[in-house]
Coordinates of C-alpha atoms in Angstrom, one line a residue:
M1 CA -22.8 8.7 2.2
A2 CA -21.1 10.0 -0.9
S3 CA -17.4 10.6 -0.4
S4 CA -17.6 14.1 -1.9
I5 CA -19.9 15.3 0.8
N6 CA -17.4 14.8 3.6
S7 CA -14.2 15.3 1.6
L8 CA -11.5 17.7 2.9
E9 CA -12.4 20.2 0.2
A10 CA -16.1 20.0 1.1
I11 CA -15.4 20.5 4.8
Q12 CA -13.2 23.5 4.0
K13 CA -16.0 25.0 2.0
K14 CA -18.4 24.6 4.9
I15 CA -15.9 26.1 7.2
D16 CA -15.6 29.1 4.9
A17 CA -19.4 29.5 4.9
V18 CA -19.6 29.4 8.7
K19 CA -16.7 31.8 9.0
L20 CA -18.4 34.3 6.6
F21 CA -21.6 34.2 8.7
L22 CA -19.7 34.6 12.0
S23 CA -17.6 37.4 10.7
V24 CA -20.9 39.4 10.6
S25 CA -22.7 38.0 13.6
L26 CA -20.0 37.0 16.1
S27 CA -20.0 40.4 17.7
I28 CA -23.3 39.6 19.3
A29 CA -21.9 36.4 20.8
N30 CA -18.8 38.3 22.1
A31 CA -20.8 41.1 23.8
H32 CA -20.4 40.7 27.6
T33 CA -23.7 40.5 29.5
V34 CA -22.1 42.4 32.4
D35 CA -21.6 45.4 30.1
F36 CA -25.1 45.3 28.7
Y37 CA -26.3 48.6 30.2
T38 CA -22.9 50.3 30.8
C39 CA -22.0 50.0 27.1
D40 CA -25.6 50.3 25.7
V41 CA -25.2 46.9 24.0
W42 CA -28.7 46.9 22.6
D43 CA -28.4 50.2 20.8
Q44 CA -25.0 49.3 19.6
F45 CA -26.1 46.1 17.8
M46 CA -29.8 46.2 17.3
A47 CA -32.1 48.4 15.1
V48 CA -35.3 46.6 15.9
P49 CA -37.3 46.5 19.2
P50 CA -36.8 43.6 21.6
V51 CA -40.4 42.4 21.2
E52 CA -39.8 41.8 17.5
V53 CA -36.8 39.6 18.3
L54 CA -38.7 37.6 20.9
T55 CA -41.7 37.2 18.6
E56 CA -39.7 35.9 15.7
I57 CA -37.8 33.5 17.9
T58 CA -41.1 32.3 19.5
L59 CA -42.8 31.8 16.1
N60 CA -39.6 29.9 15.1
G61 CA -40.7 30.3 11.4
D62 CA -39.1 28.0 8.9
H63 CA -35.6 29.2 9.4
K64 CA -34.3 26.3 7.3
R65 CA -33.2 27.9 4.1
A66 CA -30.6 25.9 2.2
P67 CA -27.0 27.1 3.0
E68 CA -26.3 27.4 -0.8
H69 CA -28.7 30.4 -0.7
Y70 CA -26.2 32.3 1.5
L71 CA -23.1 31.0 -0.3
N72 CA -24.5 32.6 -3.5
H73 CA -26.4 35.5 -2.0
G74 CA -25.3 38.9 -3.2
S75 CA -23.1 37.5 -6.0
G76 CA -23.3 39.9 -9.0
T77 CA -25.6 42.3 -7.2
T78 CA -25.1 45.6 -5.4
K79 CA -26.3 44.1 -2.1
K80 CA -23.7 42.4 -0.1
I81 CA -24.2 39.4 2.3
T82 CA -25.7 40.8 5.4
F83 CA -27.5 37.9 7.2
G84 CA -29.9 40.5 8.5
F85 CA -27.4 43.2 9.4
C86 CA -27.2 46.6 7.8
D87 CA -23.9 46.9 5.8
D88 CA -23.4 50.5 6.9
S89 CA -24.5 50.6 10.5
K90 CA -23.6 47.0 11.3
R91 CA -26.9 46.7 13.3
L92 CA -29.5 44.0 13.0
V93 CA -32.4 45.1 10.9
D94 CA -34.0 41.7 9.8
V95 CA -34.4 39.2 12.6
A96 CA -36.0 36.5 10.4
E97 CA -33.1 36.5 8.0
L98 CA -30.6 36.2 10.9
L99 CA -32.5 33.2 12.3
E100 CA -32.6 31.5 8.9
A101 CA -28.9 32.1 8.4
A102 CA -28.1 30.8 11.9
Y103 CA -29.8 27.5 11.2
A104 CA -28.3 27.2 7.7
H105 CA -24.8 27.6 9.3
S106 CA -25.3 25.1 12.1
L107 CA -24.3 21.5 11.8
P108 CA -27.8 20.3 11.0
G109 CA -28.3 23.0 8.4
L110 CA -24.9 22.2 6.8
G111 CA -25.8 18.5 6.5
V112 CA -22.3 17.5 7.6
C113 CA -23.2 15.1 10.4
V114 CA -24.2 11.4 10.1
G115 CA -26.6 9.7 12.5
R116 CA -25.5 7.2 15.1
T117 CA -27.4 4.4 13.4
E118 CA -25.9 5.2 10.0
L119 CA -22.4 5.2 11.5
L120 CA -22.9 1.9 13.2
Q121 CA -24.1 0.4 9.9
S122 CA -21.0 1.8 8.1
L123 CA -18.7 0.3 10.7
R124 CA -20.3 -3.1 10.7
H125 CA -21.1 -3.7 7.0
T126 CA -17.6 -4.0 5.7
D127 CA -15.4 -6.9 4.7
N128 CA -13.4 -6.9 7.9
A129 CA -16.3 -6.4 10.3
Q130 CA -17.5 -9.1 12.6
P131 CA -20.8 -9.2 14.5
L132 CA -20.8 -7.1 17.6
E133 CA -20.7 -9.3 20.7
E134 CA -21.9 -8.4 24.1
V135 CA -21.0 -10.3 27.3
P136 CA -24.3 -12.1 27.9
A137 CA -23.6 -12.9 31.6
A138 CA -22.9 -9.2 32.4
V139 CA -25.8 -7.4 30.9
V140 CA -26.0 -4.1 32.8
E141 CA -29.2 -2.0 33.1
S142 CA -27.4 1.4 33.1
D143 CA -30.5 3.4 33.9
E144 CA -30.6 1.6 37.3
F145 CA -27.5 3.2 38.5
M146 CA -27.1 6.4 36.5
N147 CA -29.3 9.4 35.9
S148 CA -31.2 9.5 32.7
K149 CA -28.7 11.8 31.0
K150 CA -25.6 9.8 31.8
S151 CA -27.4 6.5 31.1
H152 CA -28.4 7.8 27.6
E153 CA -24.8 9.0 26.9
V154 CA -23.1 5.8 28.1
Q155 CA -25.4 3.4 26.3
A156 CA -25.2 5.4 23.0
M157 CA -21.5 6.0 23.0
S158 CA -20.5 2.5 24.3
E159 CA -22.1 0.8 21.3
V160 CA -20.1 3.0 18.9
V161 CA -16.9 2.4 20.8
A162 CA -17.5 -1.3 20.9
S163 CA -18.2 -1.3 17.1
L164 CA -14.9 0.6 16.6
A165 CA -13.0 -1.9 18.6
Q166 CA -14.6 -4.8 16.7
R167 CA -13.9 -3.0 13.5
C168 CA -10.2 -2.5 14.3
R169 CA -9.9 -6.0 16.0
V170 CA -8.7 -4.6 19.3
K171 CA -9.7 -5.3 22.9
Q172 CA -8.2 -2.2 24.6
V173 CA -10.0 1.1 25.1
I174 CA -8.4 4.2 26.6
D175 CA -10.9 6.6 28.1
V176 CA -9.3 10.1 28.5
G177 CA -10.9 12.3 31.1
S178 CA -12.8 9.2 32.4
G179 CA -14.2 11.0 35.5
K180 CA -16.3 8.6 37.6
G181 CA -15.8 5.8 35.2
Y182 CA -19.4 5.1 34.1
L183 CA -18.5 4.6 30.5
C184 CA -15.4 2.5 31.4
S185 CA -17.4 0.2 33.6
F186 CA -20.1 -0.2 31.1
L187 CA -17.7 -1.0 28.3
S188 CA -15.9 -3.6 30.3
L189 CA -19.0 -5.3 31.7
Q190 CA -21.3 -5.1 28.7
Y191 CA -18.7 -5.7 25.9
G192 CA -15.8 -7.4 27.7
L193 CA -13.3 -4.7 26.7
Q194 CA -10.1 -4.0 28.6
V195 CA -10.6 -0.3 29.5
Y196 CA -8.0 2.1 31.0
G197 CA -9.7 5.2 32.4
I198 CA -7.3 8.2 32.7
D199 CA -8.3 11.2 34.8
S200 CA -6.2 14.0 36.2
S201 CA -8.2 14.0 39.5
S202 CA -7.1 11.3 42.0
V203 CA -10.5 11.8 43.7
N204 CA -12.3 10.7 40.5
T205 CA -10.0 7.7 39.9
H206 CA -10.3 6.6 43.5
G207 CA -14.0 6.9 43.4
A208 CA -14.2 5.1 40.1
Q209 CA -11.9 2.3 41.4
E210 CA -14.1 1.8 44.6
R211 CA -17.3 1.9 42.5
N212 CA -15.9 -0.7 40.1
R213 CA -14.6 -2.9 43.0
K214 CA -18.1 -3.0 44.4
L215 CA -19.6 -3.7 41.0
K216 CA -17.2 -6.5 40.4
K217 CA -17.8 -7.8 43.9
Y218 CA -21.5 -8.3 43.0
S219 CA -20.9 -9.5 39.5
R220 CA -22.4 -12.9 40.2
A221 CA -25.7 -11.3 41.0
Y222 CA -25.6 -9.7 37.5
Q223 CA -24.7 -13.1 36.0
R224 CA -27.6 -14.9 37.7
H225 CA -30.0 -12.1 36.7
S226 CA -28.9 -12.4 33.1
K227 CA -29.0 -16.2 33.1
A228 CA -32.5 -16.3 34.6
N229 CA -33.8 -14.0 31.8
R230 CA -32.3 -16.3 29.2
T231 CA -33.3 -19.8 30.6
P232 CA -36.2 -19.9 33.0
T233 CA -36.0 -23.5 34.1
V234 CA -36.4 -25.3 37.4
M235 CA -33.3 -25.6 39.5
P236 CA -32.3 -29.2 40.1
P237 CA -32.6 -30.5 43.7
S238 CA -29.8 -31.4 46.1
G239 CA -26.3 -32.0 45.0
Q240 CA -26.3 -29.3 42.3
E241 CA -23.1 -27.2 42.3
D242 CA -23.0 -23.5 41.6
L243 CA -22.6 -23.0 37.9
E244 CA -19.6 -20.8 38.5
D245 CA -17.7 -24.0 39.2
I246 CA -18.8 -26.0 36.1
A247 CA -17.0 -25.8 32.8
P248 CA -18.3 -23.0 30.5
G249 CA -19.5 -25.5 27.9
E250 CA -21.8 -27.2 30.4
R251 CA -23.5 -24.0 31.6
A252 CA -25.6 -23.8 28.5
R253 CA -27.4 -26.9 29.7
G254 CA -27.4 -26.0 33.3
D255 CA -28.7 -22.5 33.5
M256 CA -31.4 -22.0 36.1
V257 CA -33.5 -19.5 37.9
K258 CA -32.4 -18.3 41.4
T259 CA -34.1 -15.9 43.6
S260 CA -32.6 -12.7 44.8
G261 CA -32.4 -14.4 48.2
D262 CA -29.6 -16.7 46.8
A263 CA -27.3 -13.7 46.9
E264 CA -27.6 -13.9 50.7
K265 CA -27.2 -17.7 50.8
E266 CA -23.7 -18.0 49.3
E267 CA -22.3 -19.9 52.3
G268 CA -24.6 -22.8 51.6
K269 CA -24.3 -23.1 47.8
G270 CA -21.0 -25.1 47.7
R271 CA -21.8 -27.6 50.5
R272 CA -21.5 -31.2 49.6
D273 CA -24.0 -32.5 52.3
G274 CA -26.9 -32.5 49.9
E275 CA -28.7 -29.5 51.3
A276 CA -31.5 -28.5 48.8
Q277 CA -31.9 -25.1 47.3
T278 CA -35.2 -25.6 45.3
N279 CA -36.5 -22.6 43.5
T280 CA -39.2 -22.6 40.8
T281 CA -40.2 -20.5 37.9
G282 CA -43.2 -19.4 39.8
L283 CA -41.1 -16.5 41.1
T284 CA -41.9 -13.3 39.3
D285 CA -39.4 -11.2 37.3
R286 CA -40.5 -8.3 39.4
N287 CA -38.8 -9.7 42.5
E288 CA -35.6 -10.2 40.7
E289 CA -35.7 -6.8 39.0
D290 CA -36.4 -5.1 42.3
A291 CA -33.4 -6.9 43.9
M292 CA -31.1 -5.9 41.0
T293 CA -32.3 -2.3 41.2
S294 CA -31.6 -2.1 44.9
L295 CA -28.2 -3.7 44.4
T296 CA -27.0 -1.5 41.6
S297 CA -28.3 1.7 43.3
A298 CA -26.4 0.8 46.4
I299 CA -23.2 0.0 44.5
L300 CA -23.0 3.2 42.6
L301 CA -24.2 5.4 45.5
E302 CA -21.2 3.8 47.3
D303 CA -23.5 2.5 50.0
N304 CA -21.2 0.9 52.7
S305 CA -24.2 -0.9 54.2
L306 CA -23.9 -3.5 51.5
P307 CA -23.3 -7.0 52.9
E308 CA -19.8 -8.5 52.5
S309 CA -19.7 -11.5 50.2
D310 CA -18.9 -14.7 51.9
Q311 CA -15.4 -16.0 51.0
S312 CA -15.3 -18.9 53.4
D313 CA -16.1 -21.3 50.6
P314 CA -13.2 -21.6 48.2
A315 CA -15.6 -22.8 45.5
S316 CA -17.6 -19.6 45.7
A317 CA -14.7 -17.1 46.2
P318 CA -11.4 -18.2 44.5
E319 CA -8.2 -16.9 46.1
D320 CA -7.1 -15.2 42.9
P321 CA -9.0 -11.9 42.9
F322 CA -8.8 -11.3 39.2
L323 CA -10.9 -14.4 38.5
S324 CA -13.9 -12.9 40.1
A325 CA -13.8 -10.0 37.5
L326 CA -14.0 -12.4 34.6
C327 CA -17.5 -12.7 33.2
V328 CA -18.7 -16.1 32.3
G329 CA -19.5 -15.1 28.7
M330 CA -16.0 -14.0 28.1
V331 CA -14.5 -17.5 28.4
E332 CA -14.5 -19.5 25.2
P333 CA -17.1 -22.3 25.7
T334 CA -16.4 -26.0 25.1
S335 CA -18.7 -28.6 23.8
P336 CA -21.2 -29.9 26.4
R337 CA -20.7 -33.5 27.4
V338 CA -22.6 -34.7 30.5
P339 CA -25.3 -32.7 32.3
P340 CA -23.9 -31.2 35.6
S341 CA -26.5 -33.0 37.7
E342 CA -25.1 -36.4 36.4
L343 CA -21.5 -35.7 37.4
S344 CA -19.9 -37.3 40.4
L345 CA -18.5 -35.2 43.2
E346 CA -14.9 -36.1 42.1
E347 CA -15.6 -35.2 38.5
R348 CA -17.2 -31.9 39.5
E349 CA -14.1 -31.0 41.6
R350 CA -11.8 -31.9 38.7
R351 CA -13.7 -29.9 36.2
K352 CA -13.9 -26.9 38.6
R353 CA -10.0 -26.9 38.8
E354 CA -9.7 -27.2 35.1
N355 CA -12.2 -24.3 34.6
L356 CA -10.3 -22.0 37.0
E357 CA -7.0 -22.9 35.3
R358 CA -8.5 -22.2 31.9
K359 CA -9.8 -18.8 33.0
A360 CA -6.4 -17.9 34.4
M361 CA -4.5 -19.0 31.3
S362 CA -7.0 -17.1 29.1
W363 CA -6.5 -14.0 31.1
V364 CA -2.7 -14.2 31.0
N365 CA -2.7 -14.9 27.2
S366 CA -4.9 -11.9 26.6
G367 CA -2.6 -9.5 28.4
G368 CA -4.9 -9.1 31.4
M369 CA -4.4 -6.2 33.8
G370 CA -2.3 -7.0 36.8
S371 CA -5.0 -6.4 39.3
G372 CA -7.4 -8.6 37.3
M373 CA -9.9 -5.8 36.5
L374 CA -11.2 -5.3 33.1
Y375 CA -11.4 -1.6 34.0
S376 CA -8.3 0.1 35.5
P377 CA -8.7 3.7 36.7
L378 CA -5.4 5.7 36.4
T379 CA -4.5 9.2 37.5
S380 CA -2.5 11.3 35.2
Y381 CA -2.6 14.7 33.6
V382 CA -2.8 14.1 29.8
T383 CA -1.7 16.4 27.0
A384 CA -0.9 15.9 23.3
E385 CA 2.7 15.1 24.2
T386 CA 1.8 12.5 26.8
E387 CA 3.6 9.1 26.3
L388 CA 0.8 6.6 26.9
K389 CA 3.3 3.7 27.4
E390 CA 4.6 5.5 30.5
I391 CA 1.1 5.4 32.0
I392 CA -0.1 2.0 30.6
G393 CA 2.6 -0.7 30.7
E394 CA 0.4 -3.2 28.9
L395 CA -0.4 -0.8 26.1
E396 CA -1.6 -2.5 22.9
D397 CA -3.5 -1.4 19.8
A398 CA -6.5 0.5 21.2
V399 CA -9.4 2.7 20.7
M400 CA -9.2 6.2 22.3
V401 CA -12.4 7.7 23.6
G402 CA -13.4 10.8 25.5
L403 CA -16.9 11.5 26.8
H404 CA -17.3 15.2 27.3
T405 CA -13.6 15.9 27.6
C406 CA -13.2 19.4 28.9
G407 CA -11.6 22.3 27.1
D408 CA -8.2 21.5 25.5
L409 CA -8.4 17.9 26.4
A410 CA -10.6 17.1 23.4
P411 CA -8.2 18.5 20.8
S412 CA -5.3 16.9 22.7
T413 CA -7.1 13.6 22.4
L414 CA -7.3 14.0 18.6
R415 CA -3.6 15.0 18.5
M416 CA -2.7 11.9 20.5
F417 CA -4.7 9.7 18.1
V418 CA -2.8 11.1 15.1
A419 CA 0.6 10.8 16.8
K420 CA 0.4 7.4 18.5
R421 CA 0.5 4.4 16.2
E422 CA -1.1 2.2 18.8
L423 CA -4.3 4.2 18.6
L424 CA -6.3 2.8 15.7
S425 CA -9.5 4.8 16.1
V426 CA -11.0 7.6 18.2
C427 CA -14.4 8.7 19.4
S428 CA -14.3 12.1 21.0
V429 CA -17.1 14.2 22.5
G430 CA -15.9 17.6 23.8
C431 CA -17.5 20.2 26.1
C432 CA -16.6 23.4 28.0
Y433 CA -15.6 25.3 24.9
H434 CA -15.1 28.4 27.1
L435 CA -12.0 26.6 28.5
L436 CA -10.4 26.1 25.1
S437 CA -7.2 28.1 24.6
E438 CA -7.0 30.1 21.3
E439 CA -3.8 30.5 19.5
F440 CA -4.8 33.8 17.7
D441 CA -6.8 35.4 20.4
P442 CA -5.2 38.9 20.8
T443 CA -5.7 38.7 24.6
R444 CA -4.1 35.3 24.8
Q445 CA -5.7 34.8 28.2
E446 CA -5.8 31.0 28.1
C447 CA -3.0 30.1 25.7
P448 CA 0.6 30.7 26.9
S449 CA 3.0 31.3 24.0
S450 CA 5.0 28.2 24.9
S451 CA 2.1 25.7 24.8
V452 CA 0.0 24.1 22.1
C453 CA -3.4 25.7 21.9
G454 CA -6.7 23.9 21.5
F455 CA -8.2 26.1 18.8
P456 CA -7.8 26.2 15.9
L457 CA -6.6 22.6 15.4
S458 CA -6.6 22.3 11.6
G459 CA -3.9 23.7 9.4
Y460 CA -6.6 25.3 7.3
L461 CA -7.9 27.6 10.0
R462 CA -4.5 28.2 11.5
E463 CA -3.3 29.5 8.2
Q464 CA -6.1 32.1 8.4
S465 CA -5.3 33.0 12.1
W466 CA -8.9 32.6 13.0
F467 CA -10.2 33.1 16.5
C468 CA -13.6 33.3 18.2
G469 CA -13.1 35.0 21.5
R470 CA -13.9 33.8 25.0
N471 CA -17.4 35.2 25.2
A472 CA -18.3 33.6 21.9
R473 CA -17.0 30.3 23.2
M474 CA -19.0 30.8 26.3
S475 CA -22.0 31.3 24.1
A476 CA -21.2 28.1 22.3
C477 CA -22.0 26.2 25.5
L478 CA -25.6 27.4 25.5
A479 CA -28.3 24.7 24.7
L480 CA -30.6 25.9 21.9
E481 CA -32.8 22.8 22.0
R482 CA -33.4 23.1 25.7
V483 CA -34.1 26.8 25.6
A484 CA -36.5 26.2 22.7
K485 CA -38.4 23.7 24.9
G486 CA -38.9 26.3 27.6
Q487 CA -35.8 25.4 29.7
G488 CA -34.7 29.0 29.4
I489 CA -31.9 31.1 30.9
Q490 CA -32.1 32.4 34.4
M491 CA -32.6 36.0 33.3
E492 CA -33.0 37.8 36.6
S493 CA -29.5 36.9 37.8
L494 CA -28.0 38.3 34.6
F495 CA -30.1 41.4 35.0
Y496 CA -29.0 41.9 38.6
R497 CA -25.3 41.6 37.6
A498 CA -25.6 44.1 34.7
V499 CA -27.4 46.7 36.9
L500 CA -24.8 46.1 39.6
H501 CA -22.2 47.0 37.0
V502 CA -23.9 50.3 36.4
I503 CA -23.8 51.0 40.2
L504 CA -20.1 50.2 40.2
R505 CA -19.5 52.5 37.3
D506 CA -21.4 55.4 38.9
H507 CA -20.2 55.2 42.5
Y508 CA -16.8 53.5 42.4
S509 CA -13.8 54.8 40.5
S510 CA -12.5 51.4 39.2
F511 CA -14.6 48.6 37.9
K512 CA -14.0 45.7 35.5
S513 CA -16.4 43.4 33.9
E514 CA -14.1 40.5 34.7
K515 CA -14.6 41.0 38.5
R516 CA -16.2 37.9 39.9
V517 CA -19.1 38.5 42.3
G518 CA -19.5 34.8 42.9
N519 CA -22.7 32.9 43.7
V520 CA -24.4 35.9 45.4
Y521 CA -27.7 35.7 43.6
S522 CA -28.7 32.4 45.0
K523 CA -28.4 33.7 48.5
A524 CA -30.0 37.1 48.0
T525 CA -33.6 37.8 48.9
S526 CA -33.9 40.9 46.8
F527 CA -31.9 43.2 44.5
V528 CA -31.0 45.4 47.4
D529 CA -29.8 42.4 49.4
Y530 CA -27.9 41.3 46.3
V531 CA -26.0 44.5 45.9
W532 CA -25.0 44.7 49.6
R533 CA -23.7 41.1 49.4
A534 CA -21.8 41.9 46.2
L535 CA -20.2 45.0 47.7
R536 CA -19.0 43.0 50.7
R537 CA -17.6 40.3 48.4
L538 CA -15.8 42.9 46.3
E539 CA -14.6 44.7 49.6
L540 CA -16.0 48.1 48.5
D541 CA -17.2 51.0 50.7
E542 CA -20.8 50.4 51.5
S543 CA -21.3 53.9 52.9
K544 CA -21.6 55.3 49.4
L545 CA -25.0 53.8 48.9
S546 CA -28.4 53.4 50.6
D547 CA -31.3 51.0 50.1
S548 CA -33.3 53.7 48.3
V549 CA -30.5 54.5 45.9
I550 CA -30.0 50.8 45.1
Q551 CA -33.7 50.2 44.6
G552 CA -33.8 53.3 42.3
Y553 CA -31.3 51.6 39.9
H554 CA -33.5 48.5 39.9
D555 CA -36.6 50.4 39.1
T556 CA -34.9 52.4 36.3
Y557 CA -33.6 49.5 34.4
R558 CA -36.3 46.9 35.1
P559 CA -38.4 48.0 32.0
R560 CA -35.3 47.3 29.9
M561 CA -34.9 43.8 31.1
V562 CA -36.7 42.6 28.0
E563 CA -33.8 43.9 25.9
M564 CA -31.4 41.6 27.8
E565 CA -33.8 38.7 27.4
A566 CA -34.0 39.3 23.6
F567 CA -30.3 39.8 23.2
N568 CA -29.4 36.6 25.1
M569 CA -31.9 34.6 23.0
L570 CA -30.0 35.7 19.9
K571 CA -26.8 34.5 21.6
V572 CA -28.5 31.1 22.1
T573 CA -29.5 31.1 18.4
L574 CA -25.8 31.6 17.4
A575 CA -24.5 29.0 19.8
P576 CA -24.8 26.0 17.3
C577 CA -22.9 27.9 14.7
I578 CA -19.9 28.6 17.0
E579 CA -19.9 25.0 18.2
G580 CA -20.2 23.9 14.6
L581 CA -17.1 25.8 13.6
I582 CA -15.1 24.3 16.5
L583 CA -16.1 20.8 15.5
L584 CA -15.6 21.4 11.8
D585 CA -12.1 22.5 12.6
R586 CA -11.5 19.2 14.4
L587 CA -12.9 17.2 11.6
C588 CA -10.8 19.2 9.1
Y589 CA -7.7 18.4 11.1
L590 CA -8.4 14.7 10.9
K591 CA -9.0 14.9 7.1
E592 CA -5.7 16.6 6.7
Q593 CA -3.9 13.5 8.0
E594 CA -2.8 11.1 5.4
D595 CA -3.1 7.9 7.5
V596 CA -6.7 8.6 8.7
A597 CA -8.8 6.5 6.4
F598 CA -12.2 7.6 7.7
S599 CA -13.4 10.5 9.8
T600 CA -16.8 12.1 10.4
L601 CA -19.0 14.0 12.8
V602 CA -21.8 12.0 14.3
Q603 CA -24.8 13.0 16.4
L604 CA -24.5 10.5 19.3
F605 CA -27.1 11.9 21.8
D606 CA -30.5 13.5 22.0
P607 CA -29.7 17.2 22.4
L608 CA -32.5 17.7 24.9
L609 CA -30.9 15.1 27.2
S610 CA -27.3 16.0 26.4
P611 CA -26.7 19.3 24.7
R612 CA -23.1 18.5 23.7
C613 CA -24.3 15.7 21.5
Y614 CA -21.8 15.6 18.6
G615 CA -18.8 13.3 18.4
V616 CA -15.8 13.2 16.2
V617 CA -15.1 9.6 15.0
A618 CA -12.1 8.5 13.0
V619 CA -10.3 5.3 12.0
K620 CA -6.7 5.1 10.7
A621 CA -6.1 1.4 10.5
P622 CA -4.6 0.5 7.1
G623 CA -6.8 -1.3 4.6
M624 CA -10.0 -0.3 6.4
E625 CA -11.6 2.0 4.0
L626 CA -15.1 3.2 4.9
S627 CA -17.4 5.2 2.7
E628 CA -17.9 8.7 3.9

């Protein structure tokens, strides 16, 4: 990646290009669907038939003209830049040109993003980088206890976060807006990182804490599963102690296969009476995988029917609760001496005590969390002004992360990263752009004058007093890739709402497009039923209408439903451009900071699985220059 491509000046130039495009096309995104018929939105913005729009979008053409074409288009000629819009009427006359321009001014078209693999290589292939280490005894199959979308997001992002931590030589991670704690748990279990998950909802943090408690409670099952995959050998006969009680350096020579039934035989594993627990490699991987699938599913579904672990044996359940959270692979191994099976009972007991003391000392020296958890859920409302030390008493140098942080929380995360010297790097993926507050929005609906707004973030855009508008930010949340694959918009509900607005205009003296009807459509059996339910919700006089009048409105506007479909497809097409401007603004903000050595946009996820797939990554540790 050449440094000139992602320099501050280059990013500002790309922002200018997107702004120029949106200055012409943003009016489509800001048109309110509720007003579609009452304000004749189609005739206001479109000079082509809806069928032509749908045909062009369906054909999908090339639509990949280089952005330089639009930067230079119209220079020295009488024709101004139109992007498909007529200069005089401001109506769309060339659908193909608009679609080409929309792609050219999206993040893929601008060529501003790096891939996740490229980013990982850049983080690892430097003088200060060390090989990324996982915790071998705690390998977690995330797809066993998360849906496919969350599993994809957590695995992809956790590798980047772990690489940032390795790059900056830190062990702490602060997850802002941690929600149910999936990313936090995965980072702590898979990579041995100390993770603080901060969420404003006590329900989320309590649920995350309970889920993590159950996960920690069954950590030995994960460890056995991982050991069995690594060393499929026959378990020694009677007299063999559980490997949890043997010094770490001796486990390398004593790993063995255990069946899933061993998890239910904990009370017998530490007995000294010579009872045999003989299990051979003839057991299939399928049995163990099925057991692990059932276990992890029960844990994260918070199934209270899970059996309680036996703690009657001090060897299997130490009194200090934090010891059970430590993964075997996190303890520094010592050189193997004598095979465990050859140790006397007295020697095994002595080494068990030494091992527990070594674990405890290692935890204290590493600044372990008081409760002994590698993941600590915390409840707090976080803003850019939040003092992290007041929330986290053991705060050290750390990586700050946010997976789909909502609205203003994403820019607040970046502001905190810049302001707090303890935060050496950041990986932020935002969402819910419609909840962003805008400093220069004339309506100022979401941004009180006394507070810091979420957009724009960069000094460059703030100097230009740029704003998008709430409807445009709503449009930015649309998923182009999903719509392109046939996962379209629920058009009938939008049609019902727009026709209802016509009825409200014609029969009721006051109406506003902001009025919320609520989730009426899902309960309605027909348009007539929908209108009656909506009138009751709005507490309006039902005697002014009849079934036949209501049905008449439906029949009148039903042939024009195709206009709404075509118009909303254009909104979907513009969505990546609006999202791109918001993310470019965040990247520009980071590049304006003198102590940020590296910053970039990266596509972390598959947009079909996770439409909000772009992350902002930055490193500000001194002396850690990365090529951009």
